[in-house]
PDB file of C-alpha atoms in Angstrom:
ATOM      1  CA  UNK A 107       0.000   0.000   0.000  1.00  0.00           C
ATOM      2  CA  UNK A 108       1.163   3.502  -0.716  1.00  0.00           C
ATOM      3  CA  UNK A 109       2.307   5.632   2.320  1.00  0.00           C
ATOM      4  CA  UNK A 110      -0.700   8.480   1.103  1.00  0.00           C
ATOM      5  CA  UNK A 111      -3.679   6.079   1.678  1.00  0.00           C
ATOM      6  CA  UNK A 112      -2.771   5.411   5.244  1.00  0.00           C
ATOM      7  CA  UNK A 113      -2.004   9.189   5.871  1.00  0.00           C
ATOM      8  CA  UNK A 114      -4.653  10.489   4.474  1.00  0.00           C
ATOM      9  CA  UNK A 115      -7.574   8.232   6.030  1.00  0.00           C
ATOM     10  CA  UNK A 116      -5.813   9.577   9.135  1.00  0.00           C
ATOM     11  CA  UNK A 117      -6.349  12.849   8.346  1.00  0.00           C
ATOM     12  CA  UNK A 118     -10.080  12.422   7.901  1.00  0.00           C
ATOM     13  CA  UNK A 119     -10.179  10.181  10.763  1.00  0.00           C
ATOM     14  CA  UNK A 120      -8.250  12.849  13.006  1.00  0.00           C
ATOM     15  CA  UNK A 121     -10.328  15.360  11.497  1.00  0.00           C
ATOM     16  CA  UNK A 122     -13.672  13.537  12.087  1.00  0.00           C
ATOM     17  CA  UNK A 123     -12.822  12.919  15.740  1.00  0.00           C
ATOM     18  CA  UNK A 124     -11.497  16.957  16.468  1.00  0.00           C
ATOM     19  CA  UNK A 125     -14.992  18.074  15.583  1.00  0.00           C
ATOM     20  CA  UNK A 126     -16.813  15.154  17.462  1.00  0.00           C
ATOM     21  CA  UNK A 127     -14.418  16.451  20.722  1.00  0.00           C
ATOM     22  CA  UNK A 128     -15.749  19.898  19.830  1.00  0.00           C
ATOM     23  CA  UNK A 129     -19.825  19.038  19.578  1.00  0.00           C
ATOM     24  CA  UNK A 130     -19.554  17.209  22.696  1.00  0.00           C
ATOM     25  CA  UNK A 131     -17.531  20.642  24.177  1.00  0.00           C
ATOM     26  CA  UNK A 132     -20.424  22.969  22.524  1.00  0.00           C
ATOM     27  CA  UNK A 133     -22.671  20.508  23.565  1.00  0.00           C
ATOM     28  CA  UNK A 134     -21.977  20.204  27.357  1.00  0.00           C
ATOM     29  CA  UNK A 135     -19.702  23.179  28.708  1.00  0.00           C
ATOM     30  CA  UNK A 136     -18.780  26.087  25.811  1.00  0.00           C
ATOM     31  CA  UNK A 137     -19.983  28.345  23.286  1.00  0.00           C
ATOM     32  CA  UNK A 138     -19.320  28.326  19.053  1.00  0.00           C
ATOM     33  CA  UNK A 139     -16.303  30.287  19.402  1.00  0.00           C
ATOM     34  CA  UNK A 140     -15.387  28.633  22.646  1.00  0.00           C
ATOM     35  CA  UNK A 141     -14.986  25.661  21.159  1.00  0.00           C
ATOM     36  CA  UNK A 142     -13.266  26.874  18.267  1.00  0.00           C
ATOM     37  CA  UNK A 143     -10.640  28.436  20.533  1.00  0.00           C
ATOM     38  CA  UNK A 144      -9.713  24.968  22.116  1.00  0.00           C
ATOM     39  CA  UNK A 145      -8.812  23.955  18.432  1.00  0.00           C
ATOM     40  CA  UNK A 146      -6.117  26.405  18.309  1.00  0.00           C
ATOM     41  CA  UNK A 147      -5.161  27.592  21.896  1.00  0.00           C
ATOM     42  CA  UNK A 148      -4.484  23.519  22.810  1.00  0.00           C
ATOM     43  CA  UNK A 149      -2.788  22.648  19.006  1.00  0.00           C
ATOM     44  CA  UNK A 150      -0.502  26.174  19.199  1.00  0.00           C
ATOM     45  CA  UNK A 151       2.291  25.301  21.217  1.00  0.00           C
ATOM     46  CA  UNK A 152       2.131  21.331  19.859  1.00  0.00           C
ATOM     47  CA  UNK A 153       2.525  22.505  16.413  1.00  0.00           C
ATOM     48  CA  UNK A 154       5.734  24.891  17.464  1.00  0.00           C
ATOM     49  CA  UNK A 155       7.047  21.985  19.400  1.00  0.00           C
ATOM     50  CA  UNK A 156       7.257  19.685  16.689  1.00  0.00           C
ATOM     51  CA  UNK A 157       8.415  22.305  14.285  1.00  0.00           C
ATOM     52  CA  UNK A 158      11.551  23.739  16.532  1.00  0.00           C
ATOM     53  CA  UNK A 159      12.530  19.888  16.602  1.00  0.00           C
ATOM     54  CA  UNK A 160      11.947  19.348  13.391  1.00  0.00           C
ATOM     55  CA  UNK A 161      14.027  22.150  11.653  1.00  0.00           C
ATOM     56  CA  UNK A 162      16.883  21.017  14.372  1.00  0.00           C
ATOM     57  CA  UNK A 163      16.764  17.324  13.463  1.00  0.00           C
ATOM     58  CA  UNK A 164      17.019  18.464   9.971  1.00  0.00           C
ATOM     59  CA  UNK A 165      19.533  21.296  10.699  1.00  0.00           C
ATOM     60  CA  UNK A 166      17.247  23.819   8.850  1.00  0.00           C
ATOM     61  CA  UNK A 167      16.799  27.357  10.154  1.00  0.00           C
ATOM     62  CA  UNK A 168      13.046  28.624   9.874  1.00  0.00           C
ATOM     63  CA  UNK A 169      12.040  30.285   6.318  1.00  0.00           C
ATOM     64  CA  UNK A 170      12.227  34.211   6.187  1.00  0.00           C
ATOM     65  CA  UNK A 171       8.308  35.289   5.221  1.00  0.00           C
ATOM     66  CA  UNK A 172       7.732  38.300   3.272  1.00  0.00           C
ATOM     67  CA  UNK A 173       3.878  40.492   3.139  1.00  0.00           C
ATOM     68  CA  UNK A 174       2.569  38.294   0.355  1.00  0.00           C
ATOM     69  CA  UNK A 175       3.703  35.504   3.142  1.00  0.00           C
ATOM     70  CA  UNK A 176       1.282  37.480   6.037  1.00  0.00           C
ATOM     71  CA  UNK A 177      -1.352  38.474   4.188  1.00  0.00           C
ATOM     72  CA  UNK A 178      -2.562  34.789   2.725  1.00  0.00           C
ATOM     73  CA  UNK A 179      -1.908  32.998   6.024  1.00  0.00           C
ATOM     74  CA  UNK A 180      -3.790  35.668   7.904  1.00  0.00           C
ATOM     75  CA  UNK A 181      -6.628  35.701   5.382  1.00  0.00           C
ATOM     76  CA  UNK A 182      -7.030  31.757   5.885  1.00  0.00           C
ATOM     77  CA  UNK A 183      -6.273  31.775   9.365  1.00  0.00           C
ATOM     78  CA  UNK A 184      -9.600  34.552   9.731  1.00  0.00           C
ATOM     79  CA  UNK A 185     -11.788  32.639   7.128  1.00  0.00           C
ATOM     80  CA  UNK A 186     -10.745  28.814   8.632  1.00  0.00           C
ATOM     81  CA  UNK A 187     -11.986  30.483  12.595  1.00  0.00           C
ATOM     82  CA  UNK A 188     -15.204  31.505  11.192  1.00  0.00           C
ATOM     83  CA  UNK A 189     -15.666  28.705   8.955  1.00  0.00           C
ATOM     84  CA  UNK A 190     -15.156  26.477  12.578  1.00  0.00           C
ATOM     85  CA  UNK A 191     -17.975  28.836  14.569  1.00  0.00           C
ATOM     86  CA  UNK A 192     -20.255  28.157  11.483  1.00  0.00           C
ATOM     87  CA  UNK A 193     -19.504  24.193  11.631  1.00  0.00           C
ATOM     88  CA  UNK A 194     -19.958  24.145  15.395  1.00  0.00           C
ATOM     89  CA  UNK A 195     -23.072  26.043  15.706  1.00  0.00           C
ATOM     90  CA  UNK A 196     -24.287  23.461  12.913  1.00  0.00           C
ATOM     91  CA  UNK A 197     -24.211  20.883  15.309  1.00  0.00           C
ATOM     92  CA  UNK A 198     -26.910  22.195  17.237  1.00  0.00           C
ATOM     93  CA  UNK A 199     -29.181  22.789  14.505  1.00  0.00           C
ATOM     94  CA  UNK A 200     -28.750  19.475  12.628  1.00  0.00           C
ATOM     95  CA  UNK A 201     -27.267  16.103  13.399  1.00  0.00           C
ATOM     96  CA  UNK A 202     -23.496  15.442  13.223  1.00  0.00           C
ATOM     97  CA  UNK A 203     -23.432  13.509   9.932  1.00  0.00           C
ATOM     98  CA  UNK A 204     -24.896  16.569   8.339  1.00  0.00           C
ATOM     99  CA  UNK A 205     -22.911  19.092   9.361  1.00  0.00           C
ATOM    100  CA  UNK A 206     -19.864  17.579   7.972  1.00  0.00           C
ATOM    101  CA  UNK A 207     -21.893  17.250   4.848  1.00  0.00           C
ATOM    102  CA  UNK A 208     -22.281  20.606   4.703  1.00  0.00           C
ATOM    103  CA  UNK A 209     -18.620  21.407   5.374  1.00  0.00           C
ATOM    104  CA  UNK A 210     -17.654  18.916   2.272  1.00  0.00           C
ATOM    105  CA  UNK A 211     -19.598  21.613  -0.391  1.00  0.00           C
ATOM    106  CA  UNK A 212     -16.069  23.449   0.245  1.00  0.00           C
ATOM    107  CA  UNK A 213     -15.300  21.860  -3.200  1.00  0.00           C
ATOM    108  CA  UNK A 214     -18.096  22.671  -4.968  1.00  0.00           C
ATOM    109  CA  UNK A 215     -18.512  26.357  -3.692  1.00  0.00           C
ATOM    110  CA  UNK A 216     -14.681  26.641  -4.885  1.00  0.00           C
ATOM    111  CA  UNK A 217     -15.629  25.770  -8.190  1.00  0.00           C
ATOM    112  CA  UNK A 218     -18.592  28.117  -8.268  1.00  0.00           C
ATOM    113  CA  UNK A 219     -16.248  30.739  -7.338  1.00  0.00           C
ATOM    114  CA  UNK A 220     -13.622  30.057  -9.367  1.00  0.00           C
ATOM    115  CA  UNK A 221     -16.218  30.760 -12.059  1.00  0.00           C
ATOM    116  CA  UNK A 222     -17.533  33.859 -11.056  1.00  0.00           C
ATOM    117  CA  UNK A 223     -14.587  35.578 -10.289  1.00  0.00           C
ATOM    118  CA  UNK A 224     -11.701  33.983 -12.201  1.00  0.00           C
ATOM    119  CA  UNK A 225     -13.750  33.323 -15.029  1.00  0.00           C
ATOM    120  CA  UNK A 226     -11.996  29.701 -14.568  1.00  0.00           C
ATOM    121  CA  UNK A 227     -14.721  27.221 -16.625  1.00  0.00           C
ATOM    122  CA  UNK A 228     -15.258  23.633 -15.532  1.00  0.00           C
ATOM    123  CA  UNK A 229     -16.717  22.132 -18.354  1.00  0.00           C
ATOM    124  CA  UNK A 230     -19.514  19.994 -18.788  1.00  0.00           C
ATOM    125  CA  UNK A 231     -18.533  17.223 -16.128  1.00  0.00           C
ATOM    126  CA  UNK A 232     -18.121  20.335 -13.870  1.00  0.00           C
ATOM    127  CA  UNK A 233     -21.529  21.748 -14.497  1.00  0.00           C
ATOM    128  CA  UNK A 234     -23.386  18.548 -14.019  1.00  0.00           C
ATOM    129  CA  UNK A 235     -21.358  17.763 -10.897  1.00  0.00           C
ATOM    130  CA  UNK A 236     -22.505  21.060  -9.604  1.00  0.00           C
ATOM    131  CA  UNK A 237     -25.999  20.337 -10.409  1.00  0.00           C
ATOM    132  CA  UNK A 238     -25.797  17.186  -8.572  1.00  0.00           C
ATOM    133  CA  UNK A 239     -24.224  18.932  -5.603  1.00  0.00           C
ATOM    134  CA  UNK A 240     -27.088  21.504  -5.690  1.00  0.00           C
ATOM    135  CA  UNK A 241     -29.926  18.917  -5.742  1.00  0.00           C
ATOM    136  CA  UNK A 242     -28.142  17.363  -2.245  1.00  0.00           C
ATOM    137  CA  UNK A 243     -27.687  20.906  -1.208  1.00  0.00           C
ATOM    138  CA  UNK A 244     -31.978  21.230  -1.355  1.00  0.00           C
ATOM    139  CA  UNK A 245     -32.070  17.761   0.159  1.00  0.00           C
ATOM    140  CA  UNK A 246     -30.341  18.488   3.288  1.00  0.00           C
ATOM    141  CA  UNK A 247     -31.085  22.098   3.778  1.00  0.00           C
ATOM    142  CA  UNK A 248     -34.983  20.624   4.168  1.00  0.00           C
ATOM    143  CA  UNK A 249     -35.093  19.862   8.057  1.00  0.00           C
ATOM    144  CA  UNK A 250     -36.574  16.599   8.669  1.00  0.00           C
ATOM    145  CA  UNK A 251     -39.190  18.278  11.142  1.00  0.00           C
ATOM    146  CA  UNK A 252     -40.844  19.736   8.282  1.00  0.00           C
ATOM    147  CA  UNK A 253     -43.306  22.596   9.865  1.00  0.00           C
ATOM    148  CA  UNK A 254     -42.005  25.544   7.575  1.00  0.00           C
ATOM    149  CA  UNK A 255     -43.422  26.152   3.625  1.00  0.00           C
ATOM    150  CA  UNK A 256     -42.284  27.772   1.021  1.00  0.00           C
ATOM    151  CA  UNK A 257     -38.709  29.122   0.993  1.00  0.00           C
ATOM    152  CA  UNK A 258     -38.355  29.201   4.403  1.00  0.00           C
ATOM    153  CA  UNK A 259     -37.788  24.812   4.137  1.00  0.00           C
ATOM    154  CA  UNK A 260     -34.588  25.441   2.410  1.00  0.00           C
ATOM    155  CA  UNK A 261     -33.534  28.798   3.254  1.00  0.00           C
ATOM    156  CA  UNK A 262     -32.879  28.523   7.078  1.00  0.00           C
ATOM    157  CA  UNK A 263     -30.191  29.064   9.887  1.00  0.00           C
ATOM    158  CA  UNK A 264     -28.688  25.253   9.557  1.00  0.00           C
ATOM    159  CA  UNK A 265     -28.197  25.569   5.386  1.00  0.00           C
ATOM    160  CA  UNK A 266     -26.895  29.440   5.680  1.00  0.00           C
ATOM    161  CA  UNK A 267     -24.514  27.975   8.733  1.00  0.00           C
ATOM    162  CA  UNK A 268     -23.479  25.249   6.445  1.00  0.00           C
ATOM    163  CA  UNK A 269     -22.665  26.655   2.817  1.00  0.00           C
ATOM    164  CA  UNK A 270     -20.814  29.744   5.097  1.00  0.00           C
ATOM    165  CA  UNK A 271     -18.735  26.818   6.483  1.00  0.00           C
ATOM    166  CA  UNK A 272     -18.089  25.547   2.978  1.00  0.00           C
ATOM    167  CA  UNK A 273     -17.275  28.717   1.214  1.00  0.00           C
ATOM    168  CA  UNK A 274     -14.975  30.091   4.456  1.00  0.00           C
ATOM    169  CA  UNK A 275     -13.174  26.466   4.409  1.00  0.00           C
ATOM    170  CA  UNK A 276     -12.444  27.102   0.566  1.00  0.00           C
ATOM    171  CA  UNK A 277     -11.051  30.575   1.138  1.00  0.00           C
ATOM    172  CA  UNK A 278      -8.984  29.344   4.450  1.00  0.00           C
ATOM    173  CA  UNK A 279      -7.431  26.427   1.759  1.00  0.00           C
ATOM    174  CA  UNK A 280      -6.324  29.018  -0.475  1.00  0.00           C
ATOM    175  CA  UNK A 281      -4.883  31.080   1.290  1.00  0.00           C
ATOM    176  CA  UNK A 282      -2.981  28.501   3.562  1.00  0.00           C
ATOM    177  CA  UNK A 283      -1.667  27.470  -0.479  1.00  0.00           C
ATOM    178  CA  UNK A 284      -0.806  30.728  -1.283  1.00  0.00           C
ATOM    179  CA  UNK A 285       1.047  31.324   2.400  1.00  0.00           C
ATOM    180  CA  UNK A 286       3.172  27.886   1.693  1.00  0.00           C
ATOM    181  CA  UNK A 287       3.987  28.472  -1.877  1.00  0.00           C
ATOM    182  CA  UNK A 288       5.317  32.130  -1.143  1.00  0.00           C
ATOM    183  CA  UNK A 289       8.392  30.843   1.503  1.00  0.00           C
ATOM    184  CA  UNK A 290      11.612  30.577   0.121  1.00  0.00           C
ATOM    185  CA  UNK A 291      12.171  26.911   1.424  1.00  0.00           C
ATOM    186  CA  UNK A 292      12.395  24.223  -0.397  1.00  0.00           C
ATOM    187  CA  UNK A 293      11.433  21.859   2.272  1.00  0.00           C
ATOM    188  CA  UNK A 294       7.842  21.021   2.598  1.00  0.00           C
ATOM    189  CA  UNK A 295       7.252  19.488   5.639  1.00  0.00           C
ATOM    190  CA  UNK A 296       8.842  22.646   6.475  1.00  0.00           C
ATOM    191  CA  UNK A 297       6.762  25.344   4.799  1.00  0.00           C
ATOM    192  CA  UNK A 298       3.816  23.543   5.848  1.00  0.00           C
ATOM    193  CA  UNK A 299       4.933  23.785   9.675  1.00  0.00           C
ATOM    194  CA  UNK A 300       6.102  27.129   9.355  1.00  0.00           C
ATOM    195  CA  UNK A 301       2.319  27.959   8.032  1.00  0.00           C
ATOM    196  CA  UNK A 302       1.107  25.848  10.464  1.00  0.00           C
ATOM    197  CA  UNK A 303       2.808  27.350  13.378  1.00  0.00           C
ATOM    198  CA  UNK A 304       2.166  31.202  12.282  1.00  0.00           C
ATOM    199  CA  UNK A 305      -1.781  30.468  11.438  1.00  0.00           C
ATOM    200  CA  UNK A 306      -2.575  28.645  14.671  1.00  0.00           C
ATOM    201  CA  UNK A 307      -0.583  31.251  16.954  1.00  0.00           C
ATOM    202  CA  UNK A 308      -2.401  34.361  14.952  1.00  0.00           C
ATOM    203  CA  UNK A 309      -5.749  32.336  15.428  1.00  0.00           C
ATOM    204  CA  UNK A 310      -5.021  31.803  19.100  1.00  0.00           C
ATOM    205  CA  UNK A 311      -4.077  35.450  19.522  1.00  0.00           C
ATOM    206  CA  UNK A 312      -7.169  37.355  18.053  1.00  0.00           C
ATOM    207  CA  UNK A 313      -9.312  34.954  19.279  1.00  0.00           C
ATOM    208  CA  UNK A 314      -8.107  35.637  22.691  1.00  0.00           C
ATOM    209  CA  UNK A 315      -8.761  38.939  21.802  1.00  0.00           C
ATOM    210  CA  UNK A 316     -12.288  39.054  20.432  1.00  0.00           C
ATOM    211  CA  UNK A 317     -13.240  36.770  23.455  1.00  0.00           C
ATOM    212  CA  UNK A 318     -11.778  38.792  25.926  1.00  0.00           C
ATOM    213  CA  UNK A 319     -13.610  41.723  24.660  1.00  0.00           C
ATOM    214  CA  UNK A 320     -16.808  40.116  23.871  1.00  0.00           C
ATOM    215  CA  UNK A 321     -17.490  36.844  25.982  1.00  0.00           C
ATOM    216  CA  UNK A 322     -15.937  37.257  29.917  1.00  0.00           C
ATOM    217  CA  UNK A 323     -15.400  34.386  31.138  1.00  0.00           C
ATOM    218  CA  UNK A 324     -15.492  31.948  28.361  1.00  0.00           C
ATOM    219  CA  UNK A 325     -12.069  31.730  28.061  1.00  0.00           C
ATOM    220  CA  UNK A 326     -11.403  30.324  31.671  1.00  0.00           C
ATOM    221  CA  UNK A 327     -14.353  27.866  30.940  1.00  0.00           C
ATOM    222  CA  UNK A 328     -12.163  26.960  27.759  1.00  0.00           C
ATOM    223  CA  UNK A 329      -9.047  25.919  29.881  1.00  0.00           C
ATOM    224  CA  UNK A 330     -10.963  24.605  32.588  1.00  0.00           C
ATOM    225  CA  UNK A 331     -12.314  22.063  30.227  1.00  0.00           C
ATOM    226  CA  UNK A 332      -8.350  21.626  29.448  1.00  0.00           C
ATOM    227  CA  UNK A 333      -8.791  17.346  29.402  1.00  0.00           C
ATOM    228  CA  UNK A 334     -11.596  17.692  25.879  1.00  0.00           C
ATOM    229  CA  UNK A 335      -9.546  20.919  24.953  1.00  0.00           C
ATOM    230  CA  UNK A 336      -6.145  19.099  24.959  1.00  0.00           C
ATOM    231  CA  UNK A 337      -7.924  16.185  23.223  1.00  0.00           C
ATOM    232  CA  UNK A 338      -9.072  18.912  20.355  1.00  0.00           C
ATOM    233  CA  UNK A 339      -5.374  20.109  19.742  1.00  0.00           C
ATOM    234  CA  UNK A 340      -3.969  17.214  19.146  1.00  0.00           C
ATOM    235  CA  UNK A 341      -6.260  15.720  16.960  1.00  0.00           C
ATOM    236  CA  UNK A 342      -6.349  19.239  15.340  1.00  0.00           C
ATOM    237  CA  UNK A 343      -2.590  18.993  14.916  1.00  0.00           C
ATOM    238  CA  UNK A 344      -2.233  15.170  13.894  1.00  0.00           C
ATOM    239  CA  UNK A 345      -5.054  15.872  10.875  1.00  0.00           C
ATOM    240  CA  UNK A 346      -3.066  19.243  10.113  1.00  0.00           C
ATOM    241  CA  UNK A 347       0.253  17.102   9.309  1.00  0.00           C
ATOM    242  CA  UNK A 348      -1.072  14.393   7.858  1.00  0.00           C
ATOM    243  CA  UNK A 349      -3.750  16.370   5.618  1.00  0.00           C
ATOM    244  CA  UNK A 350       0.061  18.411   4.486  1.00  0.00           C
ATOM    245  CA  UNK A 351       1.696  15.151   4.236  1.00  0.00           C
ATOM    246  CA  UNK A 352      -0.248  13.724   1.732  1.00  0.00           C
ATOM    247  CA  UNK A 353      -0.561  16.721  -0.378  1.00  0.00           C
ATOM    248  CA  UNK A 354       3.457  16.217  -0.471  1.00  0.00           C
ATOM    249  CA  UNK A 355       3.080  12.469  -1.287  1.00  0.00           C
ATOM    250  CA  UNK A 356      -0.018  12.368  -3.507  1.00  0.00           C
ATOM    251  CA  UNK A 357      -1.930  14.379  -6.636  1.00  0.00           C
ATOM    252  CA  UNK A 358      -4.336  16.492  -4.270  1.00  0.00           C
ATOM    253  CA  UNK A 359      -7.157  15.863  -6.625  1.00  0.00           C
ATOM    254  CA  UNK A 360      -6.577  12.268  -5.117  1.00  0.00           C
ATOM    255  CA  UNK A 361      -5.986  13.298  -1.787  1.00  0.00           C
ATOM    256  CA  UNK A 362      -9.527  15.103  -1.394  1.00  0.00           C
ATOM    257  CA  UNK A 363     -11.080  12.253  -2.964  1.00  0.00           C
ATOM    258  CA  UNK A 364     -10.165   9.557  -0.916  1.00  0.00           C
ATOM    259  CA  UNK A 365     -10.513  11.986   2.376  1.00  0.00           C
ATOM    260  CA  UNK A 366     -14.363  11.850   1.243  1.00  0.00           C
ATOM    261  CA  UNK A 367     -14.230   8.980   3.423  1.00  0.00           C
ATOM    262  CA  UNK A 368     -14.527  11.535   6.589  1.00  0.00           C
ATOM    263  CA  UNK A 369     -18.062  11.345   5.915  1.00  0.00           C
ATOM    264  CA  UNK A 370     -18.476   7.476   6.790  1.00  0.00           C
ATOM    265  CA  UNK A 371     -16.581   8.224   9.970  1.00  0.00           C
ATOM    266  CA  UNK A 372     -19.001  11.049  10.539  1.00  0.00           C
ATOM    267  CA  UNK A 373     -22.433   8.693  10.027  1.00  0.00           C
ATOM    268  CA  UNK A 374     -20.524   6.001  12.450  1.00  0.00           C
ATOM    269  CA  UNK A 375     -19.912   8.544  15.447  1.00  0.00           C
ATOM    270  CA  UNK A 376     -23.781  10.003  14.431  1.00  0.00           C
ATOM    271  CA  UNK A 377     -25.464   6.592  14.739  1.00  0.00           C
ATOM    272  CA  UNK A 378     -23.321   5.015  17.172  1.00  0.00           C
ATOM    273  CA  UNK A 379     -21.550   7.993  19.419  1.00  0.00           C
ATOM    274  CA  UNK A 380     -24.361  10.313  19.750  1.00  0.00           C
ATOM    275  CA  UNK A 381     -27.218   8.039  19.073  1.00  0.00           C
ATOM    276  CA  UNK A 382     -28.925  10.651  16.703  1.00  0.00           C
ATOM    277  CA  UNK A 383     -31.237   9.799  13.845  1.00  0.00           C
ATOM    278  CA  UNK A 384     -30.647  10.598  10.447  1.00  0.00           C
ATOM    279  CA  UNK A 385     -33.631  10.362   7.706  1.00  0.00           C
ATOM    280  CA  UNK A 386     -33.658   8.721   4.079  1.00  0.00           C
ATOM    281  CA  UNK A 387     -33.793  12.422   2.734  1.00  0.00           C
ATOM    282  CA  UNK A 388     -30.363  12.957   4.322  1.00  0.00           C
ATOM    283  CA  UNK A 389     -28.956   9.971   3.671  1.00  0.00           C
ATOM    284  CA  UNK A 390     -29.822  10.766  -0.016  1.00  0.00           C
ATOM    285  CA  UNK A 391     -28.628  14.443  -0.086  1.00  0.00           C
ATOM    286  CA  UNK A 392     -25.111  12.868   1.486  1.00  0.00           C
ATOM    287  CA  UNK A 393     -24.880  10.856  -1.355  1.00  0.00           C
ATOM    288  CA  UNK A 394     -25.494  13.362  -3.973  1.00  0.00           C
ATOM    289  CA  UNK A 395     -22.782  16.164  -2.275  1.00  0.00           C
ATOM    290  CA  UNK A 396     -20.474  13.184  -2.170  1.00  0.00           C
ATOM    291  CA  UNK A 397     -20.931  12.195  -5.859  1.00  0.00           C
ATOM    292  CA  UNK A 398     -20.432  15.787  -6.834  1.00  0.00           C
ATOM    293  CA  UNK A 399     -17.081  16.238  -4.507  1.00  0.00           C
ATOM    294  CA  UNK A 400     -15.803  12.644  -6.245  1.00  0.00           C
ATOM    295  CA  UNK A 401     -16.069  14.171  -9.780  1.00  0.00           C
ATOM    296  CA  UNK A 402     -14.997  17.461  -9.137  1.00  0.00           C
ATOM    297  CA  UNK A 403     -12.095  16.369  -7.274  1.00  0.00           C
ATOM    298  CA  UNK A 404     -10.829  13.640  -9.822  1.00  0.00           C
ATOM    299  CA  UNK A 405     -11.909  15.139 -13.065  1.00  0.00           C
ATOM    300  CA  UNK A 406     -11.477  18.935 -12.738  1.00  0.00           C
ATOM    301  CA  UNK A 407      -7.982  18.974 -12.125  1.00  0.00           C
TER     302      UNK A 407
END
């Protein structure tokens, strides 16, 4: 087996388990951003760690960044912390499996704006995949307690919560790229744990901020909850370097496709973690947004 499979269905699985650490968090002691300041504040100092040791086990000195360096890691870093509130105040609107559902439309809102604003086209496999996506898109936006008509069924808090997460995610990807691509290593694990280690302290920090402006107190609830929180940065940081890793080993195109399978980790910890019920309607739109992610991923490249 190549060393990329393994990695990456340890990113997803990583990845899958840091948001399940951050429901239960949302669910039981913190708030949206709360939560999405234990992803960062706990991985921080774990991602320096391993990058100071690192660069001296590989006798490397750190890259010099330039503005072009700042301005794409700080552009992700703000888009991937909102894109993390939107995903954990899904999970109280809609069950588990479907918020990570809604996360995956990352590819297909990329696409989309690709399109509008590049004027990048994507063909005719492209446009159908979209379609696809869109039909899934209708599916799960539909709550499954019905009681709303007219636009107000697909048009609600859980599907605005949900494509924001997707679009945010997209932007946070390219400008994590663009941050990597503009240091002067040649190294990659190295670039990627310089970016790493810049983006989660600058998250950490203006989070901290905000919070301390905005929410007293929620930031000693976050370190009291320090044995879920620590649990959350590490997972955080192991998906991080694996997700990087494979993008080193692999065609990324590949990469995203196989780490689809983060979505059958996602209906095992729905069903059998937090015993919630998922309909035939979702089950459906799943399939559709993951049909449209395949064939945009491996076909569009």
């Amino acid at each position: 087996m190549q060393a990329w499979i393994p990695i990456t269905i340890a990113a997803a699985f990583s990845q899958n388990l840091r948001f399940m650490l951050q429901k239960q968090l949302k669910d039981t002691r913190l708030s949206s951003t709360g939560a999405t300041l234990a992803r960062f504040v706990y991985s921080a100092p774990l991602v320096a760690l391993i990058l100071v040791a690192y660069l001296s086990a590989t006798d490397q000195s750190a890259p010099i960044p330039g503005g072009r360096f700042f301005l794409f890691a700080f552009t992700g870093g703000i888009a991937q912390i909102l894109a993390t509130i939107c995903v954990v105040a899904l999970f109280a609107e809609r069950n588990f499996a479907v918020g990570i559902t809604f996360k995956k439309t990352e590819v297909v809102l990329t696409a989309l704006v690709g399109l509008a604003v590049l004027g990048e086209g994507v063909g005719l496999a492209g446009g159908l995949a979209i379609a696809v996506g869109f039909l899934g898109l209708i599916l799960l936006s539909d709550p499954p307690e019905g009681g709303k008509t007219g636009w107000k069924r697909f048009f609600n808090r859980a599907a605005a919560l949900g494509l924001g997460a997707g679009f945010l995610f997209s932007v946070s990807a390219i400008g994590y790229r663009g941050a990597a691509l503009s240091l002067p290593a040649q190294d990659v694990v190295a670039r990627a744990g310089f970016t790493l280690a810049v983006v989660t302290a600058f998250q950490s920090a203006v989070m901290i901020m905000w919070m301390t402006l905005r929410e007293k107190g929620e930031i000693t609830r976050v370190f009291a909850a320090w044995r879920v929180g620590a649990l959350v940065g590490l997972s955080s940081m192991i998906g991080s370097f694996c997700w990087f890793t494979a993008f080193a080993l692999q065609n990324a195109a590949l990469v995203k496709a196989l780490g689809q399978v983060e979505l059958l980790f996602s209906y095992a910890a729905t069903l059998f973690v937090f015993r919630e019920k998922v309909t035939g309607r979702e089950y459906a739109g799943t399939a559709l947004i993951l049909i449209s992610v395949l064939v945009l991923v491996l076909f569009l490249k």
